Short mmCIF file of C-alpha atoms (C1' of nucleotides) in Angstrom, two decimals:
data_model
loop_
_atom_site.label_atom_id
_atom_site.label_comp_id
_atom_site.label_asym_id
_atom_site.label_seq_id
_atom_site.Cartn_x
_atom_site.Cartn_y
_atom_site.Cartn_z
CA UNK Z 1 -0.34 -11.51 9.52
CA UNK Z 2 -2.48 -11.88 6.38
CA UNK Z 3 -5.49 -11.63 8.69
CA UNK Z 4 -4.23 -8.36 10.13
CA UNK Z 5 -3.77 -6.90 6.65
CA UNK Z 6 -7.28 -8.02 5.67
CA UNK Z 7 -8.61 -6.41 8.83
CA UNK Z 8 -6.76 -3.20 8.00
CA UNK Z 9 -8.39 -3.15 4.55
CA UNK Z 10 -11.74 -3.39 6.26
CA UNK Z 11 -11.00 -0.37 8.42
CA UNK Z 12 -9.59 1.52 5.43
CA UNK Z 13 -12.79 0.90 3.48
CA UNK Z 14 -14.83 2.32 6.37
CA UNK Z 15 -12.73 5.31 7.33
CA UNK Z 16 -10.29 5.95 4.49
CA UNK Z 17 -6.70 4.83 4.38
CA UNK Z 18 -5.53 7.64 6.66
CA UNK Z 19 -8.20 6.70 9.19
CA UNK Z 20 -6.51 3.40 10.01
CA UNK Z 21 -4.93 3.75 13.47
CA UNK Z 22 -2.80 1.11 15.14
CA UNK Z 23 -5.01 1.26 18.23
CA UNK Z 24 -8.12 0.74 16.15
CA UNK Z 25 -6.55 -2.00 14.09
CA UNK Z 26 -5.32 -3.79 17.22
CA UNK Z 27 -8.80 -3.52 18.75
CA UNK Z 28 -10.35 -4.99 15.59
CA UNK Z 29 -7.85 -7.85 15.61
CA UNK Z 30 -8.32 -8.51 19.33
CA UNK Z 31 -4.89 -7.55 20.64
CA UNK Z 32 -3.28 -4.41 22.10
CA UNK Z 33 -1.55 -1.79 20.01
CA UNK Z 34 2.08 -2.59 20.95
CA UNK Z 35 1.56 -6.22 19.96
CA UNK Z 36 1.19 -5.13 16.34
CA UNK Z 37 4.90 -4.36 16.41
CA UNK Z 38 5.53 -8.11 16.44
CA UNK Z 39 4.23 -8.15 12.86
CA UNK Z 40 5.15 -4.72 11.49
CA UNK Z 41 8.12 -2.73 12.62
CA UNK Z 42 6.30 0.55 11.98
CA UNK Z 43 3.04 1.90 10.64
CA UNK Z 44 4.81 2.45 7.32
CA UNK Z 45 5.58 -1.26 7.23
CA UNK Z 46 1.86 -1.97 7.62
CA UNK Z 47 1.11 0.37 4.73
CA UNK Z 48 3.82 -1.36 2.74
CA UNK Z 49 2.26 -4.77 3.34
CA UNK Z 50 -1.11 -3.38 2.26
CA UNK Z 51 0.49 -1.77 -0.80
CA UNK Z 52 2.00 -5.10 -1.85
CA UNK Z 53 -1.25 -6.92 -1.11
CA UNK Z 54 -3.31 -4.44 -3.12
CA UNK Z 55 -0.99 -4.72 -6.09
CA UNK Z 56 -1.23 -8.51 -5.95
CA UNK Z 57 -5.03 -8.19 -5.96
CA UNK Z 58 -4.74 -5.97 -9.02
CA UNK Z 59 -2.41 -8.37 -10.84
CA UNK Z 60 -4.79 -11.22 -10.10
CA UNK Z 61 -7.69 -9.17 -11.40
CA UNK Z 62 -5.91 -8.22 -14.60
CA UNK Z 63 -5.05 -11.91 -15.10
CA UNK Z 64 -8.75 -12.77 -15.21
CA UNK Z 65 -9.38 -10.39 -18.11
CA UNK Z 66 -10.00 -12.31 -21.34
CA UNK Z 67 -8.05 -10.23 -23.85
CA UNK Z 68 -9.29 -9.88 -27.42
CA UNK Z 69 -7.08 -10.76 -30.35
CA UNK Z 70 -7.52 -7.19 -31.53
CA UNK Z 71 -4.81 -5.17 -29.85
CA UNK Z 72 -6.81 -1.98 -29.55
CA UNK Z 73 -9.70 -3.84 -27.95
CA UNK Z 74 -7.31 -5.62 -25.57
CA UNK Z 75 -5.85 -2.30 -24.43
CA UNK Z 76 -9.32 -0.96 -23.75
CA UNK Z 77 -10.25 -4.10 -21.84
CA UNK Z 78 -7.25 -3.89 -19.56
CA UNK Z 79 -7.74 -0.18 -18.88
CA UNK Z 80 -11.45 -0.66 -18.22
CA UNK Z 81 -10.61 -3.47 -15.77
CA UNK Z 82 -8.02 -1.25 -14.11
CA UNK Z 83 -10.57 1.55 -13.79
CA UNK Z 84 -13.21 -0.76 -12.34
CA UNK Z 85 -10.66 -2.05 -9.82
CA UNK Z 86 -9.83 1.53 -8.82
CA UNK Z 87 -13.44 2.62 -8.42
CA UNK Z 88 -14.63 -0.35 -6.41
CA UNK Z 89 -12.41 0.50 -3.45
CA UNK Z 90 -11.38 4.17 -3.19
CA UNK Z 91 -9.25 3.57 -0.11
CA UNK Z 92 -7.25 0.93 -1.94
CA UNK Z 93 -6.77 3.22 -4.94
CA UNK Z 94 -5.68 5.96 -2.55
CA UNK Z 95 -2.92 3.79 -1.10
CA UNK Z 96 -1.79 2.25 -4.39
CA UNK Z 97 -1.87 5.21 -6.75
CA UNK Z 98 -2.13 8.48 -4.90
CA UNK Z 99 0.35 10.19 -2.63
CA UNK Z 100 -1.94 10.82 0.30
CA UNK Z 101 0.15 9.35 3.10
CA UNK Z 102 2.82 11.72 4.35
CA UNK Z 103 6.08 9.88 4.72
CA UNK Z 104 4.98 6.59 3.18
CA UNK Z 105 7.30 5.31 0.46
CA UNK Z 106 6.83 1.74 -0.76
CA UNK Z 107 9.76 -0.61 -0.30
CA UNK Z 108 11.59 -1.61 -3.50
CA UNK Z 109 10.07 -5.12 -3.36
CA UNK Z 110 6.54 -3.75 -3.09
CA UNK Z 111 7.15 -1.12 -5.72
CA UNK Z 112 8.32 -3.79 -8.11
CA UNK Z 113 4.77 -5.22 -8.06
CA UNK Z 114 3.39 -1.82 -9.06
CA UNK Z 115 5.89 -1.65 -11.90
CA UNK Z 116 4.77 -5.10 -13.04
CA UNK Z 117 1.24 -3.78 -13.40
CA UNK Z 118 2.38 -0.77 -15.37
CA UNK Z 119 4.59 -2.86 -17.60
CA UNK Z 120 1.74 -5.19 -18.51
CA UNK Z 121 -0.32 -2.20 -19.61
CA UNK Z 122 2.58 -0.66 -21.51
CA UNK Z 123 3.06 -3.90 -23.45
CA UNK Z 124 -0.55 -3.76 -24.60
CA UNK Z 125 -0.11 -0.13 -25.63
CA UNK Z 126 2.91 -1.04 -27.75
CA UNK Z 127 0.93 -3.87 -29.33
CA UNK Z 128 -1.79 -1.38 -30.16
CA UNK Z 129 0.73 0.82 -31.95
CA UNK Z 130 1.54 3.34 -29.20
CA UNK Z 131 5.32 3.24 -29.21
CA UNK Z 132 6.59 6.63 -28.10
CA UNK Z 133 7.06 7.14 -24.35
CA UNK Z 134 5.30 10.48 -24.56
CA UNK Z 135 2.16 8.88 -25.96
CA UNK Z 136 2.27 6.14 -23.34
CA UNK Z 137 2.62 8.78 -20.62
CA UNK Z 138 -0.41 10.62 -21.96
CA UNK Z 139 -2.68 7.58 -21.92
CA UNK Z 140 -1.57 6.70 -18.39
CA UNK Z 141 -2.10 10.26 -17.18
CA UNK Z 142 -5.52 10.52 -18.80
CA UNK Z 143 -6.72 7.26 -17.30
CA UNK Z 144 -5.57 8.39 -13.87
CA UNK Z 145 -7.08 11.83 -14.43
CA UNK Z 146 -10.50 10.38 -15.19
CA UNK Z 147 -10.35 8.07 -12.16
CA UNK Z 148 -9.24 10.88 -9.85
CA UNK Z 149 -11.96 13.21 -11.05
CA UNK Z 150 -14.53 10.44 -10.71
CA UNK Z 151 -13.51 9.54 -7.15
CA UNK Z 152 -13.13 13.15 -6.03
CA UNK Z 153 -16.35 14.55 -7.41
CA UNK Z 154 -18.74 11.69 -8.03
CA UNK Z 155 -17.72 8.44 -6.33
CA UNK Z 156 -20.08 5.68 -7.39
CA UNK Z 157 -21.05 7.41 -10.63
CA UNK Z 158 -19.58 7.36 -14.13
CA UNK Z 159 -19.66 11.00 -15.25
CA UNK Z 160 -15.91 10.96 -15.98
CA UNK Z 161 -14.91 7.37 -16.55
CA UNK Z 162 -17.59 6.84 -19.21
CA UNK Z 163 -15.31 8.77 -21.57
CA UNK Z 164 -12.43 6.35 -21.14
CA UNK Z 165 -12.93 4.22 -24.26
CA UNK Z 166 -13.51 7.23 -26.49
CA UNK Z 167 -10.39 9.00 -25.23
CA UNK Z 168 -8.27 5.88 -25.67
CA UNK Z 169 -9.38 5.68 -29.30
CA UNK Z 170 -8.63 9.36 -29.77
CA UNK Z 171 -5.16 9.13 -28.29
CA UNK Z 172 -4.19 5.86 -29.90
CA UNK Z 173 -5.30 7.08 -33.33
CA UNK Z 174 -3.32 10.26 -32.83
CA UNK Z 175 -0.25 8.41 -31.61
CA UNK Z 176 -0.31 6.07 -34.61
CA UNK Z 177 -0.81 8.95 -37.03
CA UNK Z 178 2.12 10.88 -35.63
CA UNK Z 179 4.45 7.90 -35.44
CA UNK Z 180 3.83 7.09 -39.12
CA UNK Z 181 4.80 10.44 -40.51
CA UNK U 1 -3.73 37.02 10.69
CA UNK U 2 -2.53 37.42 7.11
CA UNK U 3 0.98 37.06 8.50
CA UNK U 4 0.10 33.77 10.14
CA UNK U 5 -1.31 32.42 6.89
CA UNK U 6 1.82 33.52 5.03
CA UNK U 7 3.93 31.81 7.68
CA UNK U 8 1.84 28.65 7.30
CA UNK U 9 2.47 28.68 3.53
CA UNK U 10 6.18 28.82 4.27
CA UNK U 11 5.96 25.74 6.48
CA UNK U 12 3.78 23.96 3.93
CA UNK U 13 6.35 24.61 1.21
CA UNK U 14 9.06 23.08 3.41
CA UNK U 15 7.22 20.06 4.81
CA UNK U 16 4.11 19.56 2.69
CA UNK U 17 0.64 20.73 3.60
CA UNK U 18 0.09 17.84 6.01
CA UNK U 19 3.35 18.71 7.76
CA UNK U 20 2.00 21.99 9.10
CA UNK U 21 1.38 21.57 12.84
CA UNK U 22 -0.17 24.17 15.09
CA UNK U 23 2.73 23.83 17.51
CA UNK U 24 5.23 24.40 14.71
CA UNK U 25 3.23 27.24 13.21
CA UNK U 26 2.93 28.96 16.60
CA UNK U 27 6.68 28.56 17.13
CA UNK U 28 7.37 30.09 13.72
CA UNK U 29 5.06 33.01 14.48
CA UNK U 30 6.51 33.53 17.97
CA UNK U 31 3.52 32.61 20.13
CA UNK U 32 2.26 29.48 21.90
CA UNK U 33 0.01 26.94 20.25
CA UNK U 34 -3.24 27.76 22.13
CA UNK U 35 -2.91 31.42 21.12
CA UNK U 36 -3.54 30.44 17.51
CA UNK U 37 -7.12 29.74 18.54
CA UNK U 38 -7.62 33.50 18.82
CA UNK U 39 -7.33 33.59 15.03
CA UNK U 40 -8.66 30.20 13.88
CA UNK U 41 -11.27 28.21 15.72
CA UNK U 42 -9.76 24.94 14.51
CA UNK U 43 -7.02 23.57 12.32
CA UNK U 44 -9.60 23.15 9.57
CA UNK U 45 -10.30 26.88 9.79
CA UNK U 46 -6.60 27.52 9.19
CA UNK U 47 -6.69 25.27 6.15
CA UNK U 48 -9.81 27.09 5.00
CA UNK U 49 -8.08 30.46 5.26
CA UNK U 50 -5.16 29.06 3.27
CA UNK U 51 -7.56 27.54 0.72
CA UNK U 52 -9.24 30.90 0.19
CA UNK U 53 -5.88 32.68 0.07
CA UNK U 54 -4.50 30.23 -2.49
CA UNK U 55 -7.52 30.60 -4.72
CA UNK U 56 -7.19 34.38 -4.56
CA UNK U 57 -3.56 34.02 -5.61
CA UNK U 58 -4.69 31.89 -8.54
CA UNK U 59 -7.40 34.34 -9.60
CA UNK U 60 -4.89 37.16 -9.48
CA UNK U 61 -2.47 35.11 -11.57
CA UNK U 62 -5.08 34.26 -14.17
CA UNK U 63 -5.98 37.95 -14.34
CA UNK U 64 -2.47 38.82 -15.44
CA UNK U 65 -2.70 36.50 -18.47
CA UNK U 66 -2.96 38.50 -21.68
CA UNK U 67 -5.55 36.50 -23.62
CA UNK U 68 -5.33 36.23 -27.41
CA UNK U 69 -8.26 37.17 -29.60
CA UNK U 70 -8.16 33.64 -30.92
CA UNK U 71 -10.34 31.57 -28.60
CA UNK U 72 -8.37 28.37 -28.95
CA UNK U 73 -5.13 30.20 -28.14
CA UNK U 74 -6.78 31.93 -25.18
CA UNK U 75 -7.89 28.57 -23.76
CA UNK U 76 -4.37 27.22 -24.08
CA UNK U 77 -2.94 30.31 -22.43
CA UNK U 78 -5.19 30.05 -19.41
CA UNK U 79 -4.56 26.33 -18.96
CA UNK U 80 -0.81 26.80 -19.33
CA UNK U 81 -0.94 29.54 -16.69
CA UNK U 82 -2.99 27.29 -14.44
CA UNK U 83 -0.49 24.48 -14.87
CA UNK U 84 2.47 26.74 -14.14
CA UNK U 85 0.74 27.97 -10.99
CA UNK U 86 0.15 24.38 -9.90
CA UNK U 87 3.72 23.26 -10.51
CA UNK U 88 5.44 26.17 -8.83
CA UNK U 89 4.10 25.24 -5.38
CA UNK U 90 3.14 21.58 -4.95
CA UNK U 91 1.92 22.10 -1.37
CA UNK U 92 -0.46 24.81 -2.55
CA UNK U 93 -1.75 22.60 -5.37
CA UNK U 94 -2.21 19.81 -2.84
CA UNK U 95 -4.44 21.96 -0.65
CA UNK U 96 -6.39 23.59 -3.48
CA UNK U 97 -7.00 20.70 -5.84
CA UNK U 98 -6.29 17.38 -4.18
CA UNK U 99 -8.10 15.62 -1.38
CA UNK U 100 -5.10 14.92 0.80
CA UNK U 101 -6.35 16.33 4.08
CA UNK U 102 -8.66 13.94 5.92
CA UNK U 103 -11.66 15.80 7.21
CA UNK U 104 -10.96 19.13 5.52
CA UNK U 105 -13.91 20.51 3.58
CA UNK U 106 -13.70 24.11 2.37
CA UNK U 107 -16.36 26.47 3.66
CA UNK U 108 -18.96 27.57 1.10
CA UNK U 109 -17.41 31.05 0.89
CA UNK U 110 -13.97 29.64 0.16
CA UNK U 111 -15.31 27.07 -2.24
CA UNK U 112 -17.04 29.81 -4.19
CA UNK U 113 -13.60 31.19 -5.05
CA UNK U 114 -12.59 27.81 -6.46
CA UNK U 115 -15.76 27.70 -8.52
CA UNK U 116 -14.95 31.16 -9.85
CA UNK U 117 -11.67 29.83 -11.19
CA UNK U 118 -13.34 26.85 -12.83
CA UNK U 119 -16.07 29.01 -14.34
CA UNK U 120 -13.54 31.35 -15.95
CA UNK U 121 -11.89 28.39 -17.62
CA UNK U 122 -15.21 26.89 -18.70
CA UNK U 123 -16.18 30.16 -20.37
CA UNK U 124 -13.01 30.04 -22.46
CA UNK U 125 -13.75 26.44 -23.41
CA UNK U 126 -17.21 27.40 -24.63
CA UNK U 127 -15.73 30.28 -26.61
CA UNK U 128 -13.35 27.78 -28.19
CA UNK U 129 -16.29 25.64 -29.28
CA UNK U 130 -16.34 23.06 -26.48
CA UNK U 131 -19.97 23.15 -25.45
CA UNK U 132 -20.91 19.72 -24.13
CA UNK U 133 -20.35 19.11 -20.42
CA UNK U 134 -18.72 15.78 -21.17
CA UNK U 135 -16.08 17.42 -23.32
CA UNK U 136 -15.46 20.08 -20.70
CA UNK U 137 -15.08 17.38 -18.06
CA UNK U 138 -12.52 15.58 -20.22
CA UNK U 139 -10.32 18.62 -20.71
CA UNK U 140 -10.43 19.44 -17.00
CA UNK U 141 -9.60 15.84 -16.04
CA UNK U 142 -6.76 15.62 -18.56
CA UNK U 143 -5.18 18.85 -17.35
CA UNK U 144 -5.36 17.64 -13.77
CA UNK U 145 -4.07 14.22 -14.80
CA UNK U 146 -0.99 15.68 -16.43
CA UNK U 147 -0.30 17.92 -13.42
CA UNK U 148 -0.76 15.06 -10.95
CA UNK U 149 1.52 12.76 -12.90
CA UNK U 150 4.11 15.52 -13.20
CA UNK U 151 4.09 16.32 -9.48
CA UNK U 152 4.02 12.69 -8.38
CA UNK U 153 6.74 11.33 -10.61
CA UNK U 154 8.88 14.20 -11.79
CA UNK U 155 8.39 17.43 -9.81
CA UNK U 156 10.38 20.21 -11.39
CA UNK U 157 10.42 18.56 -14.82
CA UNK U 158 8.07 18.70 -17.79
CA UNK U 159 7.83 15.08 -18.98
CA UNK U 160 4.02 15.12 -18.68
CA UNK U 161 2.92 18.74 -18.86
CA UNK U 162 4.79 19.33 -22.13
CA UNK U 163 1.95 17.45 -23.84
CA UNK U 164 -0.71 19.86 -22.58
CA UNK U 165 -1.07 22.06 -25.67
CA UNK U 166 -1.13 19.11 -28.04
CA UNK U 167 -3.80 17.31 -26.04
CA UNK U 168 -5.94 20.43 -25.81
CA UNK U 169 -5.86 20.71 -29.59
CA UNK U 170 -6.73 17.06 -29.94
CA UNK U 171 -9.67 17.23 -27.56
CA UNK U 172 -11.03 20.55 -28.76
CA UNK U 173 -10.89 19.41 -32.40
CA UNK U 174 -12.69 16.23 -31.47
CA UNK U 175 -15.29 18.05 -29.41
CA UNK U 176 -16.04 20.45 -32.26
CA UNK U 177 -16.23 17.63 -34.80
CA UNK U 178 -18.68 15.67 -32.69
CA UNK U 179 -20.86 18.64 -31.82
CA UNK U 180 -21.24 19.55 -35.50
CA UNK U 181 -22.60 16.26 -36.68
"C1'" DA P 1 -14.14 54.31 36.97
"C1'" DG P 2 -15.92 50.33 35.16
"C1'" DT P 3 -16.43 47.26 31.36
"C1'" DT P 4 -15.47 45.18 27.25
"C1'" DT P 5 -12.39 43.35 23.92
"C1'" DA P 6 -8.09 41.49 22.09
"C1'" DC P 7 -4.36 38.75 22.88
"C1'" DC P 8 -1.47 35.95 25.32
"C1'" DC P 9 -0.29 32.51 28.79
"C1'" DT P 10 0.08 27.71 31.69
"C1'" DA P 11 -1.95 23.39 32.44
"C1'" DT P 12 -4.41 19.70 30.88
"C1'" DC P 13 -7.10 16.20 28.06
"C1'" DG P 14 -7.54 12.44 24.85
"C1'" DG P 15 -5.62 10.72 20.74
"C1'" DT P 16 -1.54 9.22 17.89
"C1'" DA P 17 2.92 6.21 16.82
"C1'" DA P 18 6.63 4.19 19.07
"C1'" DT P 19 9.69 2.09 22.85
"C1'" DA P 20 11.04 -0.30 27.26
"C1'" DG P 21 10.75 -4.15 29.76
"C1'" DG P 22 8.58 -8.15 31.47
"C1'" DA P 23 5.41 -12.48 31.47
"C1'" DA P 24 3.88 -16.66 29.34
"C1'" DG P 25 3.93 -20.06 25.97
"C1'" DT P 26 6.31 -23.29 22.34
"C1'" DC P 27 9.82 -26.00 20.72
"C1'" DA P 28 14.12 -28.02 19.88
"C1'" DA P 29 18.90 -29.30 21.48
"C1'" DG P 30 21.65 -31.11 25.13
"C1'" DC R 1 13.71 -33.80 31.46
"C1'" DT R 2 15.56 -29.51 31.37
"C1'" DT R 3 17.56 -25.54 29.63
"C1'" DG R 4 17.62 -21.80 26.42
"C1'" DA R 5 16.00 -19.50 22.42
"C1'" DC R 6 12.14 -17.70 20.22
"C1'" DT R 7 7.39 -16.04 19.71
"C1'" DT R 8 3.70 -13.54 21.20
"C1'" DC R 9 1.40 -10.93 24.20
"C1'" DC R 10 1.04 -7.58 27.97
"C1'" DT R 11 1.43 -2.90 31.01
"C1'" DA R 12 3.58 1.37 31.38
"C1'" DT R 13 5.59 5.23 29.35
"C1'" DT R 14 7.33 8.78 26.00
"C1'" DA R 15 6.78 12.54 22.64
"C1'" DC R 16 3.88 14.85 19.71
"C1'" DC R 17 -0.64 16.22 18.03
"C1'" DG R 18 -5.21 19.14 18.12
"C1'" DA R 19 -8.28 21.09 21.35
"C1'" DT R 20 -10.12 23.07 25.78
"C1'" DA R 21 -10.26 25.28 30.51
"C1'" DG R 22 -9.32 29.06 32.87
"C1'" DG R 23 -6.64 33.05 34.16
"C1'" DG R 24 -3.66 37.40 33.29
"C1'" DT R 25 -2.82 41.99 31.09
"C1'" DA R 26 -3.43 46.10 28.59
"C1'" DA R 27 -5.70 49.05 25.44
"C1'" DA R 28 -10.16 51.05 24.07
"C1'" DC R 29 -14.75 52.28 24.72
"C1'" DT R 30 -18.91 53.94 27.70
#
DNA sequence: AGTTTACCCTATCGGTAATAGGAAGTCAAG
DNA sequence: CTTGACTTCCTATTACCGATAGGGTAAACT
């Protein structure tokens, strides 16, 4: 079960998340395609297991980040770690954060893991003085925008994501200024 | 030919761009699936024709925008028009600006249309005082980030895109400040 | 008249996810 | 020890997908 999911990640890394076929996955695991239905009731269920697994990997990764006392620095650290996690496996980022799979909707249990991740980041934003939902939305959208542009146009490089820290400063400063007045 | 592409856009609007099948398209047009190969040598070629068509629609739309004398205002106007174009047809935005179709790569001729669009916007950025490539990249990525977040989480609403004008001001001001010193 | 060209067809191929139905093994209760 | 439930795997098949082979028809050109 866990081995099958790990095998599926391997195929996804080679051929993209949409390139994972049940025949190919079964072949890689050493069984026939219908036997996979003993473990997943549909291909969507396989994606769902991978979605949950990927979010657990991300939670574990964020847990290893040593956060500074300084709230602004801590926010940057968590977003930099998030960005590194996204860039190191495009197929995983595709499944977790983009809507590339027609018909795939995470189950509520799996989606709850994704909300956990978001909530942890939102807490750090609040600590750093970003309190309005609109400002939180902007920082989230900008981080995702940089990652998307990086993966789409220059995977492996840093032309876009190198601006992350500067833009966080810019937006956090602006959010604090506007929430004071 | 143009009628088939228009018909394909109709199906894409109903079922998403990945939901367009050659069987379904042929049925909608009133012919059999193999007959489509008289017009497109592959499904990718159909996507390519739609990609070119969509970019022509966008160019036409941007041409109708009455640009202010003020360069900053003109930049905002073009990006607001771009955003409105993106939001009014998610399937079209998906094909033109996201990488959702495994294996689809626009032909050079079609891609040139997309570069035309980007170049027009870049010119307005330069006029507004944004001259460094890094700053241009940031504004492009932020616009796309807001649109993606809007379409993914709240299609039809404005929770994310309503921040567009404010963020443009913020980034353009910052770009000008940094390029002066 | 003969040929080319445009457009359409049926039939088929190999790939996909999914289902039906059966065979073999394990394990626990009677 | 045996019976029955459960697990895990299989072959065979279905429906749909993009793509190809090969043939038919009618208009247009030479």
